[in-house]
PDB file of C-alpha atoms in Angstrom:
ATOM      1  CA  GLY Q   1     -26.698 -11.529 -23.468  1.00 71.00           C
ATOM      2  CA  GLY Q   2     -23.658 -10.018 -25.028  1.00 82.00           C
ATOM      3  CA  ILE Q   3     -19.933  -9.960 -24.729  1.00 87.00           C
ATOM      4  CA  ILE Q   4     -17.068  -7.528 -24.687  1.00 90.00           C
ATOM      5  CA  THR Q   5     -13.788  -8.603 -26.241  1.00 92.00           C
ATOM      6  CA  GLN Q   6     -10.479  -6.867 -25.832  1.00 94.00           C
ATOM      7  CA  THR Q   7      -7.422  -7.416 -27.980  1.00 95.00           C
ATOM      8  CA  PRO Q   8      -4.697  -8.151 -27.370  1.00 95.00           C
ATOM      9  CA  LYS Q   9      -4.936  -9.875 -24.007  1.00 92.00           C
ATOM     10  CA  PHE Q  10      -1.257  -9.171 -23.313  1.00 94.00           C
ATOM     11  CA  LEU Q  11       0.701  -6.306 -24.836  1.00 94.00           C
ATOM     12  CA  ILE Q  12       4.428  -5.840 -24.487  1.00 94.00           C
ATOM     13  CA  GLY Q  13       5.918  -2.643 -25.788  1.00 93.00           C
ATOM     14  CA  GLN Q  14       9.097  -0.616 -25.869  1.00 93.00           C
ATOM     15  CA  GLU Q  15       9.610   2.761 -24.274  1.00 93.00           C
ATOM     16  CA  GLY Q  16       8.331   5.522 -26.551  1.00 94.00           C
ATOM     17  CA  GLN Q  17       6.293   3.165 -28.678  1.00 94.00           C
ATOM     18  CA  LYS Q  18       2.782   3.953 -29.778  1.00 96.00           C
ATOM     19  CA  LEU Q  19       0.455   1.133 -28.742  1.00 96.00           C
ATOM     20  CA  THR Q  20      -3.173   0.497 -29.635  1.00 97.00           C
ATOM     21  CA  LEU Q  21      -5.705  -1.481 -27.645  1.00 97.00           C
ATOM     22  CA  LYS Q  22      -9.002  -2.542 -29.161  1.00 97.00           C
ATOM     23  CA  CYS Q  23     -12.411  -3.232 -27.694  1.00 97.00           C
ATOM     24  CA  GLN Q  24     -15.538  -4.658 -29.289  1.00 96.00           C
ATOM     25  CA  GLN Q  25     -19.015  -5.090 -27.775  1.00 95.00           C
ATOM     26  CA  ASN Q  26     -22.096  -6.763 -29.193  1.00 93.00           C
ATOM     27  CA  PHE Q  27     -24.564  -5.479 -26.599  1.00 91.00           C
ATOM     28  CA  ASN Q  28     -25.511  -2.654 -28.983  1.00 93.00           C
ATOM     29  CA  HIS Q  29     -24.681  -0.283 -26.130  1.00 93.00           C
ATOM     30  CA  ASP Q  30     -24.370   3.425 -26.817  1.00 93.00           C
ATOM     31  CA  THR Q  31     -21.681   4.259 -24.291  1.00 93.00           C
ATOM     32  CA  MET Q  32     -18.197   2.805 -23.989  1.00 95.00           C
ATOM     33  CA  TYR Q  33     -15.337   3.434 -21.569  1.00 94.00           C
ATOM     34  CA  TRP Q  34     -11.650   2.850 -21.087  1.00 95.00           C
ATOM     35  CA  TYR Q  35     -10.232   2.426 -17.581  1.00 93.00           C
ATOM     36  CA  ARG Q  36      -6.747   1.872 -16.297  1.00 93.00           C
ATOM     37  CA  GLN Q  37      -6.054  -0.296 -13.279  1.00 88.00           C
ATOM     38  CA  ASP Q  38      -2.729  -0.073 -11.477  1.00 86.00           C
ATOM     39  CA  SER Q  39      -1.695  -2.377  -8.688  1.00 78.00           C
ATOM     40  CA  GLY Q  40      -2.962  -1.075  -5.364  1.00 73.00           C
ATOM     41  CA  LYS Q  41      -5.201   1.533  -6.953  1.00 76.00           C
ATOM     42  CA  GLY Q  42      -8.790   1.713  -8.044  1.00 77.00           C
ATOM     43  CA  LEU Q  43      -9.802   1.928 -11.670  1.00 84.00           C
ATOM     44  CA  ARG Q  44      -9.340   5.315 -13.280  1.00 88.00           C
ATOM     45  CA  LEU Q  45     -11.322   6.567 -16.226  1.00 89.00           C
ATOM     46  CA  ILE Q  46      -9.237   7.460 -19.279  1.00 94.00           C
ATOM     47  CA  TYR Q  47     -11.795   8.167 -21.997  1.00 94.00           C
ATOM     48  CA  TYR Q  48     -15.428   7.497 -22.618  1.00 92.00           C
ATOM     49  CA  SER Q  49     -17.693   7.791 -25.619  1.00 93.00           C
ATOM     50  CA  ILE Q  50     -21.373   8.563 -25.274  1.00 89.00           C
ATOM     51  CA  THR Q  51     -22.206   7.416 -28.766  1.00 89.00           C
ATOM     52  CA  GLU Q  52     -20.542   6.701 -32.102  1.00 90.00           C
ATOM     53  CA  ASN Q  53     -17.966   9.367 -33.059  1.00 88.00           C
ATOM     54  CA  ASP Q  54     -18.164  10.981 -29.624  1.00 91.00           C
ATOM     55  CA  LEU Q  55     -15.174  11.282 -27.291  1.00 94.00           C
ATOM     56  CA  GLN Q  56     -14.988  12.589 -23.743  1.00 90.00           C
ATOM     57  CA  LYS Q  57     -11.897  12.871 -21.594  1.00 90.00           C
ATOM     58  CA  GLY Q  58     -11.743  11.199 -18.236  1.00 88.00           C
ATOM     59  CA  ASP Q  59      -9.432  11.961 -15.349  1.00 83.00           C
ATOM     60  CA  LEU Q  60      -6.442  10.211 -16.897  1.00 90.00           C
ATOM     61  CA  SER Q  61      -6.623  11.187 -20.571  1.00 93.00           C
ATOM     62  CA  GLU Q  62      -3.164  12.728 -20.850  1.00 94.00           C
ATOM     63  CA  GLY Q  63      -0.864  10.418 -22.773  1.00 94.00           C
ATOM     64  CA  TYR Q  64      -3.748   8.649 -24.485  1.00 96.00           C
ATOM     65  CA  ASP Q  65      -5.891   9.003 -27.597  1.00 97.00           C
ATOM     66  CA  ALA Q  66      -9.145   7.217 -28.266  1.00 97.00           C
ATOM     67  CA  SER Q  67     -11.301   6.516 -31.267  1.00 97.00           C
ATOM     68  CA  ARG Q  68     -14.909   5.366 -31.508  1.00 96.00           C
ATOM     69  CA  GLU Q  69     -14.887   4.100 -35.047  1.00 88.00           C
ATOM     70  CA  LYS Q  70     -18.345   2.626 -34.880  1.00 94.00           C
ATOM     71  CA  LYS Q  71     -20.926   1.871 -32.258  1.00 95.00           C
ATOM     72  CA  SER Q  72     -19.510  -1.533 -31.460  1.00 96.00           C
ATOM     73  CA  SER Q  73     -15.834  -0.626 -31.198  1.00 97.00           C
ATOM     74  CA  PHE Q  74     -13.706   1.691 -29.115  1.00 97.00           C
ATOM     75  CA  SER Q  75      -9.914   1.887 -29.435  1.00 98.00           C
ATOM     76  CA  LEU Q  76      -7.381   3.321 -27.049  1.00 98.00           C
ATOM     77  CA  THR Q  77      -3.882   4.428 -28.064  1.00 97.00           C
ATOM     78  CA  VAL Q  78      -1.010   4.891 -25.671  1.00 96.00           C
ATOM     79  CA  THR Q  79       0.778   7.712 -27.488  1.00 96.00           C
ATOM     80  CA  SER Q  80       4.212   7.068 -25.964  1.00 94.00           C
ATOM     81  CA  ALA Q  81       4.698   4.098 -23.677  1.00 93.00           C
ATOM     82  CA  GLN Q  82       6.555   4.839 -20.459  1.00 91.00           C
ATOM     83  CA  LYS Q  83       9.463   2.610 -19.402  1.00 86.00           C
ATOM     84  CA  ASN Q  84       8.589   0.004 -16.731  1.00 81.00           C
ATOM     85  CA  GLU Q  85       4.929   0.834 -17.054  1.00 83.00           C
ATOM     86  CA  MET Q  86       2.637  -2.021 -16.044  1.00 88.00           C
ATOM     87  CA  ALA Q  87      -1.116  -1.764 -15.920  1.00 92.00           C
ATOM     88  CA  VAL Q  88      -4.341  -3.468 -16.902  1.00 92.00           C
ATOM     89  CA  PHE Q  89      -6.654  -1.609 -19.241  1.00 94.00           C
ATOM     90  CA  LEU Q  90     -10.336  -2.411 -18.953  1.00 92.00           C
ATOM     91  CA  CYS Q  91     -12.948  -1.583 -21.554  1.00 94.00           C
ATOM     92  CA  ALA Q  92     -16.608  -1.302 -20.558  1.00 92.00           C
ATOM     93  CA  SER Q  93     -19.932  -0.476 -22.139  1.00 92.00           C
ATOM     94  CA  SER Q  94     -23.347   0.574 -20.890  1.00 89.00           C
ATOM     95  CA  PRO Q  95     -26.731   1.065 -22.557  1.00 87.00           C
ATOM     96  CA  ARG Q  96     -26.569   4.812 -22.019  1.00 80.00           C
ATOM     97  CA  LEU Q  97     -24.665   7.465 -20.176  1.00 77.00           C
ATOM     98  CA  GLY Q  98     -25.754   7.718 -16.602  1.00 73.00           C
ATOM     99  CA  GLY Q  99     -25.167   6.385 -13.150  1.00 70.00           C
ATOM    100  CA  ASP Q 100     -28.316   4.314 -13.345  1.00 71.00           C
ATOM    101  CA  ALA Q 101     -26.867   2.238 -16.174  1.00 76.00           C
ATOM    102  CA  GLU Q 102     -24.588  -0.557 -15.102  1.00 79.00           C
ATOM    103  CA  GLN Q 103     -21.366  -1.026 -16.963  1.00 84.00           C
ATOM    104  CA  PHE Q 104     -20.296  -4.319 -18.458  1.00 86.00           C
ATOM    105  CA  PHE Q 105     -16.576  -4.939 -18.556  1.00 86.00           C
ATOM    106  CA  GLY Q 106     -14.234  -6.793 -20.878  1.00 88.00           C
ATOM    107  CA  PRO Q 107     -11.502  -9.137 -19.634  1.00 87.00           C
ATOM    108  CA  GLY Q 108      -8.746  -6.547 -19.888  1.00 90.00           C
ATOM    109  CA  THR Q 109      -5.461  -5.973 -21.695  1.00 94.00           C
ATOM    110  CA  ARG Q 110      -2.334  -6.296 -19.604  1.00 93.00           C
ATOM    111  CA  LEU Q 111       0.367  -3.866 -20.692  1.00 94.00           C
ATOM    112  CA  THR Q 112       4.050  -4.242 -19.898  1.00 93.00           C
ATOM    113  CA  VAL Q 113       6.599  -1.752 -21.156  1.00 92.00           C
ATOM    114  CA  LEU Q 114      10.204  -2.886 -21.243  1.00 89.00           C
TER     115      LEU Q 114
ATOM    116  CA  ALA F   1      -7.476  12.925  -1.216  1.00 65.00           C
ATOM    117  CA  GLU F   2      -9.172   9.673  -2.041  1.00 73.00           C
ATOM    118  CA  LYS F   3     -12.847   9.987  -2.741  1.00 88.00           C
ATOM    119  CA  VAL F   4     -13.775   6.322  -2.447  1.00 92.00           C
ATOM    120  CA  ILE F   5     -12.218   4.437   0.422  1.00 93.00           C
ATOM    121  CA  GLN F   6     -12.310   0.728   1.032  1.00 94.00           C
ATOM    122  CA  VAL F   7     -10.526   0.318   4.325  1.00 88.00           C
ATOM    123  CA  TRP F   8      -9.820  -3.394   4.147  1.00 89.00           C
ATOM    124  CA  SER F   9      -7.479  -4.552   1.411  1.00 89.00           C
ATOM    125  CA  THR F  10      -8.080  -8.229   2.225  1.00 92.00           C
ATOM    126  CA  ALA F  11     -10.678 -10.299   4.048  1.00 94.00           C
ATOM    127  CA  SER F  12     -11.039 -14.012   4.771  1.00 94.00           C
ATOM    128  CA  ARG F  13     -14.115 -15.951   5.801  1.00 95.00           C
ATOM    129  CA  GLN F  14     -15.309 -19.500   6.024  1.00 96.00           C
ATOM    130  CA  GLU F  15     -17.818 -20.932   3.595  1.00 96.00           C
ATOM    131  CA  GLY F  16     -21.376 -20.307   4.765  1.00 96.00           C
ATOM    132  CA  GLU F  17     -20.553 -17.173   6.754  1.00 96.00           C
ATOM    133  CA  GLU F  18     -21.762 -13.664   6.004  1.00 96.00           C
ATOM    134  CA  LEU F  19     -19.409 -10.834   5.107  1.00 96.00           C
ATOM    135  CA  THR F  20     -19.745  -7.076   5.142  1.00 96.00           C
ATOM    136  CA  LEU F  21     -17.448  -4.983   2.952  1.00 96.00           C
ATOM    137  CA  ASP F  22     -17.354  -1.312   3.842  1.00 96.00           C
ATOM    138  CA  CYS F  23     -16.929   1.635   1.526  1.00 96.00           C
ATOM    139  CA  SER F  24     -16.957   5.344   2.301  1.00 96.00           C
ATOM    140  CA  TYR F  25     -17.034   8.146  -0.244  1.00 96.00           C
ATOM    141  CA  GLU F  26     -16.903  11.881  -0.667  1.00 94.00           C
ATOM    142  CA  THR F  27     -19.149  13.867  -2.977  1.00 92.00           C
ATOM    143  CA  SER F  28     -20.794  17.272  -3.100  1.00 90.00           C
ATOM    144  CA  GLN F  29     -23.382  16.153  -5.628  1.00 89.00           C
ATOM    145  CA  VAL F  30     -27.015  15.629  -4.696  1.00 90.00           C
ATOM    146  CA  LEU F  31     -27.596  12.895  -7.247  1.00 88.00           C
ATOM    147  CA  TYR F  32     -25.010  10.166  -7.506  1.00 91.00           C
ATOM    148  CA  HIS F  33     -24.827   6.424  -7.771  1.00 91.00           C
ATOM    149  CA  LEU F  34     -22.790   3.805  -6.018  1.00 93.00           C
ATOM    150  CA  PHE F  35     -21.833   0.481  -7.501  1.00 92.00           C
ATOM    151  CA  TRP F  36     -20.271  -2.716  -6.306  1.00 94.00           C
ATOM    152  CA  TYR F  37     -18.289  -4.803  -8.779  1.00 92.00           C
ATOM    153  CA  LYS F  38     -16.444  -8.094  -8.462  1.00 92.00           C
ATOM    154  CA  HIS F  39     -13.194  -8.572 -10.353  1.00 87.00           C
ATOM    155  CA  LEU F  40     -12.631 -12.186 -11.228  1.00 80.00           C
ATOM    156  CA  LEU F  41      -9.260 -13.900 -11.666  1.00 74.00           C
ATOM    157  CA  SER F  42     -10.133 -14.281 -15.345  1.00 71.00           C
ATOM    158  CA  GLY F  43     -10.042 -10.503 -15.624  1.00 72.00           C
ATOM    159  CA  GLU F  44     -13.774 -10.114 -15.980  1.00 74.00           C
ATOM    160  CA  MET F  45     -15.395  -7.347 -13.934  1.00 80.00           C
ATOM    161  CA  VAL F  46     -18.919  -8.233 -12.903  1.00 85.00           C
ATOM    162  CA  PHE F  47     -21.589  -5.785 -11.785  1.00 86.00           C
ATOM    163  CA  LEU F  48     -23.168  -6.822  -8.492  1.00 91.00           C
ATOM    164  CA  ILE F  49     -25.499  -4.146  -7.193  1.00 90.00           C
ATOM    165  CA  ARG F  50     -26.254  -0.434  -7.437  1.00 89.00           C
ATOM    166  CA  GLN F  51     -27.532   2.201  -5.003  1.00 92.00           C
ATOM    167  CA  THR F  52     -28.930   5.535  -6.135  1.00 91.00           C
ATOM    168  CA  SER F  53     -28.508   8.441  -3.749  1.00 92.00           C
ATOM    169  CA  SER F  54     -32.178   9.400  -4.018  1.00 90.00           C
ATOM    170  CA  SER F  55     -33.442   5.920  -3.218  1.00 87.00           C
ATOM    171  CA  THR F  56     -34.365   4.769   0.258  1.00 81.00           C
ATOM    172  CA  ALA F  57     -35.013   1.206  -0.874  1.00 80.00           C
ATOM    173  CA  LYS F  58     -32.790  -1.448   0.592  1.00 81.00           C
ATOM    174  CA  GLU F  59     -31.184  -2.802  -2.548  1.00 86.00           C
ATOM    175  CA  ARG F  60     -30.813  -6.541  -2.824  1.00 84.00           C
ATOM    176  CA  SER F  61     -29.772  -8.909  -5.583  1.00 86.00           C
ATOM    177  CA  GLY F  62     -29.629 -12.578  -4.728  1.00 92.00           C
ATOM    178  CA  ARG F  63     -27.091 -13.051  -1.939  1.00 95.00           C
ATOM    179  CA  TYR F  64     -25.929  -9.452  -2.279  1.00 95.00           C
ATOM    180  CA  SER F  65     -27.458  -6.561  -0.375  1.00 94.00           C
ATOM    181  CA  VAL F  66     -26.308  -3.127   0.651  1.00 95.00           C
ATOM    182  CA  VAL F  67     -26.561  -0.960   3.718  1.00 95.00           C
ATOM    183  CA  PHE F  68     -26.619   2.645   2.577  1.00 95.00           C
ATOM    184  CA  GLN F  69     -26.014   5.312   5.194  1.00 95.00           C
ATOM    185  CA  LYS F  70     -26.297   8.484   3.180  1.00 94.00           C
ATOM    186  CA  SER F  71     -25.637  10.893   6.035  1.00 94.00           C
ATOM    187  CA  LEU F  72     -22.413   9.057   6.824  1.00 95.00           C
ATOM    188  CA  LYS F  73     -21.518   8.714   3.128  1.00 96.00           C
ATOM    189  CA  SER F  74     -21.118   5.033   3.579  1.00 96.00           C
ATOM    190  CA  ILE F  75     -22.238   2.001   1.647  1.00 97.00           C
ATOM    191  CA  SER F  76     -21.591  -1.559   2.720  1.00 96.00           C
ATOM    192  CA  LEU F  77     -21.933  -4.674   0.619  1.00 97.00           C
ATOM    193  CA  ILE F  78     -23.245  -7.715   2.446  1.00 97.00           C
ATOM    194  CA  ILE F  79     -22.689 -11.150   0.973  1.00 96.00           C
ATOM    195  CA  SER F  80     -24.621 -13.897   2.683  1.00 96.00           C
ATOM    196  CA  ALA F  81     -23.942 -17.642   2.713  1.00 96.00           C
ATOM    197  CA  LEU F  82     -20.428 -17.267   1.331  1.00 97.00           C
ATOM    198  CA  GLN F  83     -19.203 -19.776  -1.206  1.00 95.00           C
ATOM    199  CA  PRO F  84     -15.645 -20.427  -2.396  1.00 93.00           C
ATOM    200  CA  ASP F  85     -16.594 -18.928  -5.776  1.00 92.00           C
ATOM    201  CA  ASP F  86     -17.190 -15.625  -4.017  1.00 94.00           C
ATOM    202  CA  SER F  87     -13.435 -15.270  -3.717  1.00 93.00           C
ATOM    203  CA  GLY F  88     -12.162 -12.351  -5.735  1.00 91.00           C
ATOM    204  CA  LYS F  89     -11.596  -8.626  -5.559  1.00 92.00           C
ATOM    205  CA  TYR F  90     -14.551  -6.375  -4.791  1.00 95.00           C
ATOM    206  CA  PHE F  91     -14.625  -2.759  -5.896  1.00 94.00           C
ATOM    207  CA  CYS F  92     -16.853   0.048  -4.712  1.00 94.00           C
ATOM    208  CA  ALA F  93     -17.417   2.831  -7.259  1.00 92.00           C
ATOM    209  CA  LEU F  94     -18.961   6.293  -7.152  1.00 91.00           C
ATOM    210  CA  TRP F  95     -20.616   7.842 -10.194  1.00 87.00           C
ATOM    211  CA  GLU F  96     -21.181  11.573  -9.968  1.00 84.00           C
ATOM    212  CA  PRO F  97     -22.042  14.181 -12.617  1.00 79.00           C
ATOM    213  CA  TYR F  98     -20.098  17.407 -12.865  1.00 71.00           C
ATOM    214  CA  ASP F  99     -21.343  18.941 -16.116  1.00 69.00           C
ATOM    215  CA  THR F 100     -23.790  18.296 -18.916  1.00 66.00           C
ATOM    216  CA  ASN F 101     -22.891  14.892 -20.341  1.00 62.00           C
ATOM    217  CA  ALA F 102     -19.847  14.842 -18.120  1.00 67.00           C
ATOM    218  CA  TYR F 103     -19.408  12.674 -15.120  1.00 68.00           C
ATOM    219  CA  LYS F 104     -16.800  10.975 -13.029  1.00 77.00           C
ATOM    220  CA  VAL F 105     -16.535   7.389 -12.021  1.00 81.00           C
ATOM    221  CA  ILE F 106     -14.234   6.855  -9.093  1.00 86.00           C
ATOM    222  CA  PHE F 107     -13.306   3.407  -7.913  1.00 88.00           C
ATOM    223  CA  GLY F 108     -11.964   2.379  -4.555  1.00 90.00           C
ATOM    224  CA  LYS F 109      -8.790   0.309  -4.312  1.00 89.00           C
ATOM    225  CA  GLY F 110     -10.734  -2.889  -3.826  1.00 92.00           C
ATOM    226  CA  THR F 111     -10.877  -5.623  -1.204  1.00 94.00           C
ATOM    227  CA  HIS F 112      -9.547  -9.123  -1.861  1.00 93.00           C
ATOM    228  CA  LEU F 113     -11.904 -11.708  -0.428  1.00 94.00           C
ATOM    229  CA  HIS F 114     -10.806 -15.260   0.279  1.00 94.00           C
ATOM    230  CA  VAL F 115     -13.515 -17.748   1.119  1.00 95.00           C
ATOM    231  CA  LEU F 116     -12.175 -20.873   2.738  1.00 92.00           C
ATOM    232  CA  PRO F 117     -14.001 -24.186   2.241  1.00 88.00           C
TER     233      PRO F 117
END
């Protein structure tokens, strides 16, 4: 088995601040994802990375940057935090890109912007 | 318009009962995949079961099974012999390609399940 860790677990920021969320997986999976979950809404895909050094935009990429530094890690940056923003950011990985490959999720980072 | 719809936001059942969670979706793709995930209170999101659009097999995994009605664009998750640990939020998700190496994953809003002992 493997595990996905996300740091920090809770992130409190100020309006306009640049915030970075980190994700590590030891599954040796090729593909990694960042999702955003808002209350009352389904998860929305922000960025994904097919393999190391690859980046693909999801539906919600505006306002975010991502970086796949190495195969095991995928970072997400909120470029300018929005006031009163509250959301959970979930990182996931899968063995390969494709709908036949299940995604494994991390425990999430809960963001609050004051 | 929402592409993945889970009509019920909450559901409650007694331990030992069976539950069906419904999900409808919209897609113009021929090949797509549907997933069911469970979101635990700990924050962990757990994969439960997958249905491929081209498959006619009745997917089953332990106490989880699906009813896939492709012509109706509907997929239901059935959980048998409910246990209190089954409580949580269940998400239906649609994976569809739209370009080479490009795809969309669209999640429904989820259904909170409460299993009463």
